[in-house]
Amino acid sequence: MHTLVHKRRLSAHILETWEWASPSLGRVKRASVLVPRRCTAEGRAVSALYLLHGFGGSRITWLTGTRLTEHLADLELLVVLPESGRRWFINDHRGFRYEDYLVNELIPFVDNRYAVHLRTGVRGIGGFSMGGAAALMQALRHPGLFTVALSHAGAFEAPSRVGDPYTRTRRNPDTAIPSTEAHERVWGPPGSRVRHRYDLAALLERQEGGDLSVYADVGVDDYPRILRMNRRTVRKLVTSGIETEFCERPGGHDLEFLDRALPHSLEFTANRLRRN
């Protein structure tokens, strides 16, 4: 049973937080939903956007670390904020089934609970860092489920990571990059089934373009590895025939960069969803 545990009126949205015992994860989980107040006031149907946080973040990160609600004020988007902590939204090596939770639990719940507000079957998914990469992975793994995927500084090559390519950055206490041990708890050792399952190159080989649109950006002062993998991934997306918009912006791998980039990705998402 789903329980509404928190409800708050914001300037342009109603923030609702739901809790339920997840069969996929074997634990109680919470997800927050930003409902545009115009849905109730004007009876207008909007599109749903699922936003996935970065490593070590939560659904609250979007609300406290960025001006998300301000950026959304004039857009017709109902935004869903799930959380996975230091896990990815995949079915991982240790048996945490966050993909099943997202696809088989959260999306059907939102579709049903907010049906009166939603345009049927029109969804976007996006995120920051690990969330941006997971968003694209899920969009490719479930053709037709999402119309738009957006990524800010996506960690796209996590399935192929070996060892710790970020060793030099660990002297910075603010670095939010998983250690080798933490990484392999999710992905397993090199060559694991999980790594093969979510490898973007393999997913793109099976992708025929379809109706998916992708927005991606990255900071020019981000980790060199993140910058390079974003460029490589975008080239693969374009070669695969997927409509893609890519931008390199000032900034690093942090929430300040994310906040500055959000207006662009959200407008792209709203425009693409509106035409479907």
Tab-separated table of C-alpha atoms in Angstrom:
chain	number	residue	atom	x	y	z
A	1	MET	CA	0.000	0.000	0.000
A	2	HIS	CA	1.252	3.457	-0.935
A	3	THR	CA	1.117	6.097	1.784
A	4	LEU	CA	1.301	9.851	1.303
A	5	VAL	CA	3.779	10.866	4.014
A	6	HIS	CA	4.381	14.488	3.082
A	7	LYS	CA	2.569	17.194	1.121
A	8	ARG	CA	3.653	20.795	0.725
A	9	ARG	CA	2.454	23.658	-1.445
A	10	LEU	CA	5.202	25.500	-3.299
A	11	SER	CA	4.871	28.597	-5.445
A	12	ALA	CA	4.122	26.724	-8.698
A	13	HIS	CA	3.943	23.091	-7.557
A	14	ILE	CA	2.559	20.733	-4.977
A	15	LEU	CA	5.274	18.475	-3.567
A	16	GLU	CA	4.005	15.025	-2.572
A	17	THR	CA	6.151	12.262	-1.084
A	18	TRP	CA	4.971	8.660	-1.187
A	19	GLU	CA	6.196	5.632	0.737
A	20	TRP	CA	5.684	1.898	0.180
A	21	ALA	CA	7.304	-1.449	0.810
A	22	SER	CA	9.008	-2.286	-2.459
A	23	PRO	CA	8.726	-5.949	-3.551
A	24	SER	CA	11.642	-5.441	-5.947
A	25	LEU	CA	14.007	-4.101	-3.280
A	26	GLY	CA	12.695	-5.754	-0.134
A	27	ARG	CA	12.687	-2.447	1.727
A	28	VAL	CA	10.560	0.635	2.272
A	29	LYS	CA	11.242	3.321	-0.321
A	30	ARG	CA	10.137	6.897	-0.847
A	31	ALA	CA	9.687	8.947	-3.993
A	32	SER	CA	8.673	12.586	-4.350
A	33	VAL	CA	6.482	14.087	-7.063
A	34	LEU	CA	6.314	17.719	-8.139
A	35	VAL	CA	2.810	18.359	-9.486
A	36	PRO	CA	2.334	21.670	-11.345
A	37	ARG	CA	-0.430	23.609	-9.609
A	38	ARG	CA	-1.865	24.479	-13.019
A	39	CYS	CA	-2.842	20.801	-13.332
A	40	THR	CA	-5.439	21.346	-10.640
A	41	ALA	CA	-6.263	24.960	-11.374
A	42	GLU	CA	-6.594	24.639	-15.148
A	43	GLY	CA	-7.104	20.924	-15.646
A	44	ARG	CA	-4.232	20.771	-18.130
A	45	ALA	CA	-2.527	17.478	-18.966
A	46	VAL	CA	1.265	17.446	-18.640
A	47	SER	CA	4.110	15.013	-19.317
A	48	ALA	CA	6.071	13.085	-16.684
A	49	LEU	CA	9.829	13.463	-16.212
A	50	TYR	CA	11.820	11.111	-13.967
A	51	LEU	CA	15.024	12.634	-12.561
A	52	LEU	CA	17.775	10.394	-11.137
A	53	HIS	CA	20.341	11.892	-8.751
A	54	GLY	CA	24.111	11.440	-8.758
A	55	PHE	CA	26.252	9.077	-6.656
A	56	GLY	CA	25.511	9.444	-2.946
A	57	GLY	CA	22.627	11.837	-3.548
A	58	SER	CA	18.902	11.479	-2.909
A	59	ARG	CA	15.563	12.761	-4.176
A	60	ILE	CA	16.107	15.777	-1.906
A	61	THR	CA	19.323	16.742	-3.730
A	62	TRP	CA	17.299	18.179	-6.597
A	63	LEU	CA	15.286	20.368	-4.226
A	64	THR	CA	18.092	21.614	-1.985
A	65	GLY	CA	21.088	21.576	-4.354
A	66	THR	CA	19.451	23.154	-7.404
A	67	ARG	CA	16.705	25.619	-8.249
A	68	LEU	CA	14.698	22.854	-9.898
A	69	THR	CA	11.243	24.188	-8.985
A	70	GLU	CA	12.176	27.659	-10.215
A	71	HIS	CA	13.418	26.251	-13.528
A	72	LEU	CA	10.199	24.243	-13.899
A	73	ALA	CA	7.833	27.119	-13.171
A	74	ASP	CA	6.716	27.748	-16.767
A	75	LEU	CA	7.049	24.193	-18.083
A	76	GLU	CA	4.303	21.601	-18.361
A	77	LEU	CA	6.142	18.793	-16.590
A	78	LEU	CA	5.216	16.604	-13.636
A	79	VAL	CA	8.570	15.606	-12.143
A	80	VAL	CA	9.207	12.374	-10.244
A	81	LEU	CA	12.204	12.175	-7.887
A	82	PRO	CA	13.177	8.641	-6.826
A	83	GLU	CA	16.355	7.751	-4.954
A	84	SER	CA	18.954	4.995	-4.863
A	85	GLY	CA	21.723	6.478	-2.695
A	86	ARG	CA	25.022	4.936	-3.816
A	87	ARG	CA	23.277	2.368	-6.010
A	88	TRP	CA	22.452	2.821	-9.667
A	89	PHE	CA	19.000	2.495	-11.193
A	90	ILE	CA	19.920	-0.904	-12.620
A	91	ASN	CA	19.546	-4.514	-11.470
A	92	ASP	CA	23.024	-4.730	-9.983
A	93	HIS	CA	25.662	-7.298	-9.093
A	94	ARG	CA	24.588	-7.567	-5.452
A	95	GLY	CA	20.951	-8.190	-6.343
A	96	PHE	CA	19.506	-4.711	-5.777
A	97	ARG	CA	16.781	-4.478	-8.441
A	98	TYR	CA	16.414	-0.749	-8.937
A	99	GLU	CA	15.540	-1.142	-12.614
A	100	ASP	CA	12.617	-3.392	-11.658
A	101	TYR	CA	11.615	-0.882	-8.982
A	102	LEU	CA	11.620	1.955	-11.511
A	103	VAL	CA	9.956	0.197	-14.431
A	104	ASN	CA	7.574	-2.200	-12.690
A	105	GLU	CA	6.644	-0.246	-9.560
A	106	LEU	CA	7.278	3.481	-9.709
A	107	ILE	CA	6.154	4.233	-13.253
A	108	PRO	CA	2.886	2.226	-12.988
A	109	PHE	CA	2.141	3.908	-9.651
A	110	VAL	CA	2.668	7.399	-11.077
A	111	ASP	CA	0.664	6.549	-14.206
A	112	ASN	CA	-2.245	5.399	-12.048
A	113	ARG	CA	-2.108	7.926	-9.203
A	114	TYR	CA	-1.662	10.967	-11.452
A	115	ALA	CA	-3.606	9.717	-14.475
A	116	VAL	CA	-5.942	12.710	-14.426
A	117	HIS	CA	-2.929	15.039	-14.836
A	118	LEU	CA	-0.807	13.086	-17.338
A	119	ARG	CA	-0.638	12.760	-21.072
A	120	THR	CA	-0.816	8.999	-21.545
A	121	GLY	CA	2.465	7.265	-22.324
A	122	VAL	CA	4.553	10.427	-22.765
A	123	ARG	CA	7.561	10.324	-20.461
A	124	GLY	CA	11.110	11.595	-20.125
A	125	ILE	CA	13.970	10.376	-17.950
A	126	GLY	CA	17.170	12.134	-16.981
A	127	GLY	CA	19.780	12.681	-14.339
A	128	PHE	CA	23.193	13.855	-13.221
A	129	SER	CA	26.407	11.810	-13.392
A	130	MET	CA	25.439	8.212	-12.483
A	131	GLY	CA	21.805	9.296	-12.839
A	132	GLY	CA	22.378	10.682	-16.327
A	133	ALA	CA	24.047	7.483	-17.487
A	134	ALA	CA	21.366	5.276	-15.908
A	135	ALA	CA	18.669	7.383	-17.566
A	136	LEU	CA	20.096	6.740	-21.021
A	137	MET	CA	20.608	3.051	-20.254
A	138	GLN	CA	16.974	2.644	-19.226
A	139	ALA	CA	15.693	4.607	-22.215
A	140	LEU	CA	17.624	2.270	-24.525
A	141	ARG	CA	16.679	-0.885	-22.642
A	142	HIS	CA	12.966	-0.067	-22.760
A	143	PRO	CA	12.191	1.315	-26.226
A	144	GLY	CA	8.981	3.293	-26.256
A	145	LEU	CA	8.800	3.717	-22.486
A	146	PHE	CA	10.577	7.076	-22.619
A	147	THR	CA	10.454	9.647	-25.404
A	148	VAL	CA	13.310	11.808	-24.111
A	149	ALA	CA	16.499	11.051	-22.181
A	150	LEU	CA	18.575	13.861	-20.694
A	151	SER	CA	21.981	13.659	-19.085
A	152	HIS	CA	24.214	16.106	-17.253
A	153	ALA	CA	27.846	14.897	-17.012
A	154	GLY	CA	26.761	11.299	-17.534
A	155	ALA	CA	29.099	8.564	-16.249
A	156	PHE	CA	28.355	6.540	-19.369
A	157	GLU	CA	31.359	4.226	-19.279
A	158	ALA	CA	30.847	2.864	-15.770
A	159	PRO	CA	30.321	-0.677	-17.135
A	160	SER	CA	33.817	-0.649	-18.635
A	161	ARG	CA	35.618	1.000	-15.717
A	162	VAL	CA	38.599	-0.971	-14.367
A	163	GLY	CA	40.281	-0.007	-11.095
A	164	ASP	CA	40.151	3.599	-9.944
A	165	PRO	CA	40.764	6.139	-12.704
A	166	TYR	CA	40.007	8.953	-10.234
A	167	THR	CA	42.817	8.242	-7.749
A	168	ARG	CA	44.326	11.727	-7.999
A	169	THR	CA	41.039	13.409	-7.148
A	170	ARG	CA	40.571	11.604	-3.847
A	171	ARG	CA	42.599	14.204	-1.997
A	172	ASN	CA	39.544	16.433	-2.428
A	173	PRO	CA	37.068	15.510	0.369
A	174	ASP	CA	34.158	16.717	-1.788
A	175	THR	CA	34.811	14.158	-4.524
A	176	ALA	CA	31.659	12.120	-5.087
A	177	ILE	CA	33.132	9.296	-7.144
A	178	PRO	CA	32.864	5.648	-5.984
A	179	SER	CA	35.973	3.732	-4.969
A	180	THR	CA	36.866	0.532	-6.815
A	181	GLU	CA	35.224	-1.527	-4.070
A	182	ALA	CA	32.013	0.520	-4.138
A	183	HIS	CA	31.945	0.443	-7.911
A	184	GLU	CA	32.272	-3.331	-8.113
A	185	ARG	CA	29.548	-3.853	-5.514
A	186	VAL	CA	27.204	-2.447	-8.133
A	187	TRP	CA	28.805	-3.547	-11.401
A	188	GLY	CA	30.657	-6.694	-10.414
A	189	PRO	CA	34.200	-7.444	-11.600
A	190	PRO	CA	35.274	-6.631	-15.169
A	191	GLY	CA	33.491	-8.956	-17.571
A	192	SER	CA	30.465	-9.496	-15.318
A	193	ARG	CA	26.982	-10.100	-16.697
A	194	VAL	CA	25.798	-6.809	-15.242
A	195	ARG	CA	28.493	-4.898	-17.120
A	196	HIS	CA	27.538	-6.568	-20.397
A	197	ARG	CA	23.821	-5.982	-19.793
A	198	TYR	CA	24.159	-2.206	-19.467
A	199	ASP	CA	27.047	-1.544	-21.843
A	200	LEU	CA	25.926	1.446	-23.906
A	201	ALA	CA	27.827	0.428	-27.036
A	202	ALA	CA	25.996	-2.899	-27.072
A	203	LEU	CA	22.656	-1.226	-26.332
A	204	LEU	CA	23.181	1.224	-29.176
A	205	GLU	CA	24.035	-1.560	-31.609
A	206	ARG	CA	20.496	-2.845	-31.107
A	207	GLN	CA	18.956	0.613	-31.267
A	208	GLU	CA	17.355	1.770	-34.517
A	209	GLY	CA	16.812	5.397	-33.563
A	210	GLY	CA	13.053	5.273	-33.149
A	211	ASP	CA	11.336	8.178	-31.407
A	212	LEU	CA	13.959	8.745	-28.698
A	213	SER	CA	15.527	12.209	-28.379
A	214	VAL	CA	18.608	12.779	-26.218
A	215	TYR	CA	19.965	15.896	-24.561
A	216	ALA	CA	23.449	15.758	-23.033
A	217	ASP	CA	25.874	18.282	-21.647
A	218	VAL	CA	29.101	18.284	-19.656
A	219	GLY	CA	31.314	20.872	-17.982
A	220	VAL	CA	34.563	21.787	-19.706
A	221	ASP	CA	36.271	21.649	-16.286
A	222	ASP	CA	34.827	18.222	-15.408
A	223	TYR	CA	37.116	15.223	-14.887
A	224	PRO	CA	38.931	14.609	-18.195
A	225	ARG	CA	37.607	11.039	-18.277
A	226	ILE	CA	33.992	12.241	-17.920
A	227	LEU	CA	34.528	14.842	-20.633
A	228	ARG	CA	35.987	12.278	-23.031
A	229	MET	CA	33.295	9.660	-22.400
A	230	ASN	CA	30.540	12.213	-23.014
A	231	ARG	CA	32.059	13.119	-26.378
A	232	ARG	CA	32.439	9.446	-27.301
A	233	THR	CA	28.900	8.583	-26.248
A	234	VAL	CA	27.380	11.464	-28.190
A	235	ARG	CA	29.243	10.384	-31.337
A	236	LYS	CA	27.782	6.883	-30.893
A	237	LEU	CA	24.284	8.290	-30.389
A	238	VAL	CA	24.498	10.365	-33.559
A	239	THR	CA	25.920	7.441	-35.546
A	240	SER	CA	23.008	5.317	-34.311
A	241	GLY	CA	20.546	7.790	-35.785
A	242	ILE	CA	19.238	9.120	-32.468
A	243	GLU	CA	18.275	12.787	-32.388
A	244	THR	CA	20.853	14.299	-30.026
A	245	GLU	CA	21.653	17.758	-28.720
A	246	PHE	CA	25.025	18.131	-26.987
A	247	CYS	CA	26.662	21.087	-25.276
A	248	GLU	CA	29.910	21.626	-23.410
A	249	ARG	CA	29.344	24.291	-20.793
A	250	PRO	CA	31.513	26.100	-18.248
A	251	GLY	CA	31.751	24.225	-14.957
A	252	GLY	CA	32.883	21.069	-13.222
A	253	HIS	CA	31.323	17.904	-11.848
A	254	ASP	CA	29.119	19.522	-9.237
A	255	LEU	CA	25.656	20.797	-8.396
A	256	GLU	CA	26.553	24.339	-9.391
A	257	PHE	CA	27.123	23.120	-12.945
A	258	LEU	CA	23.927	21.065	-12.795
A	259	ASP	CA	21.845	24.039	-11.665
A	260	ARG	CA	23.121	26.236	-14.497
A	261	ALA	CA	22.486	23.509	-17.061
A	262	LEU	CA	18.976	22.512	-15.954
A	263	PRO	CA	17.047	25.298	-17.731
A	264	HIS	CA	18.424	24.111	-21.070
A	265	SER	CA	17.742	20.407	-20.563
A	266	LEU	CA	14.281	20.995	-19.095
A	267	GLU	CA	13.250	23.232	-21.987
A	268	PHE	CA	14.556	20.646	-24.479
A	269	THR	CA	12.600	17.935	-22.666
A	270	ALA	CA	9.362	19.915	-22.472
A	271	ASN	CA	9.551	20.826	-26.164
A	272	ARG	CA	10.233	17.268	-27.317
A	273	LEU	CA	7.523	15.788	-25.106
A	274	ARG	CA	5.020	18.373	-26.254
A	275	ARG	CA	5.331	17.314	-29.878
A	276	ASN	CA	4.445	13.690	-29.088
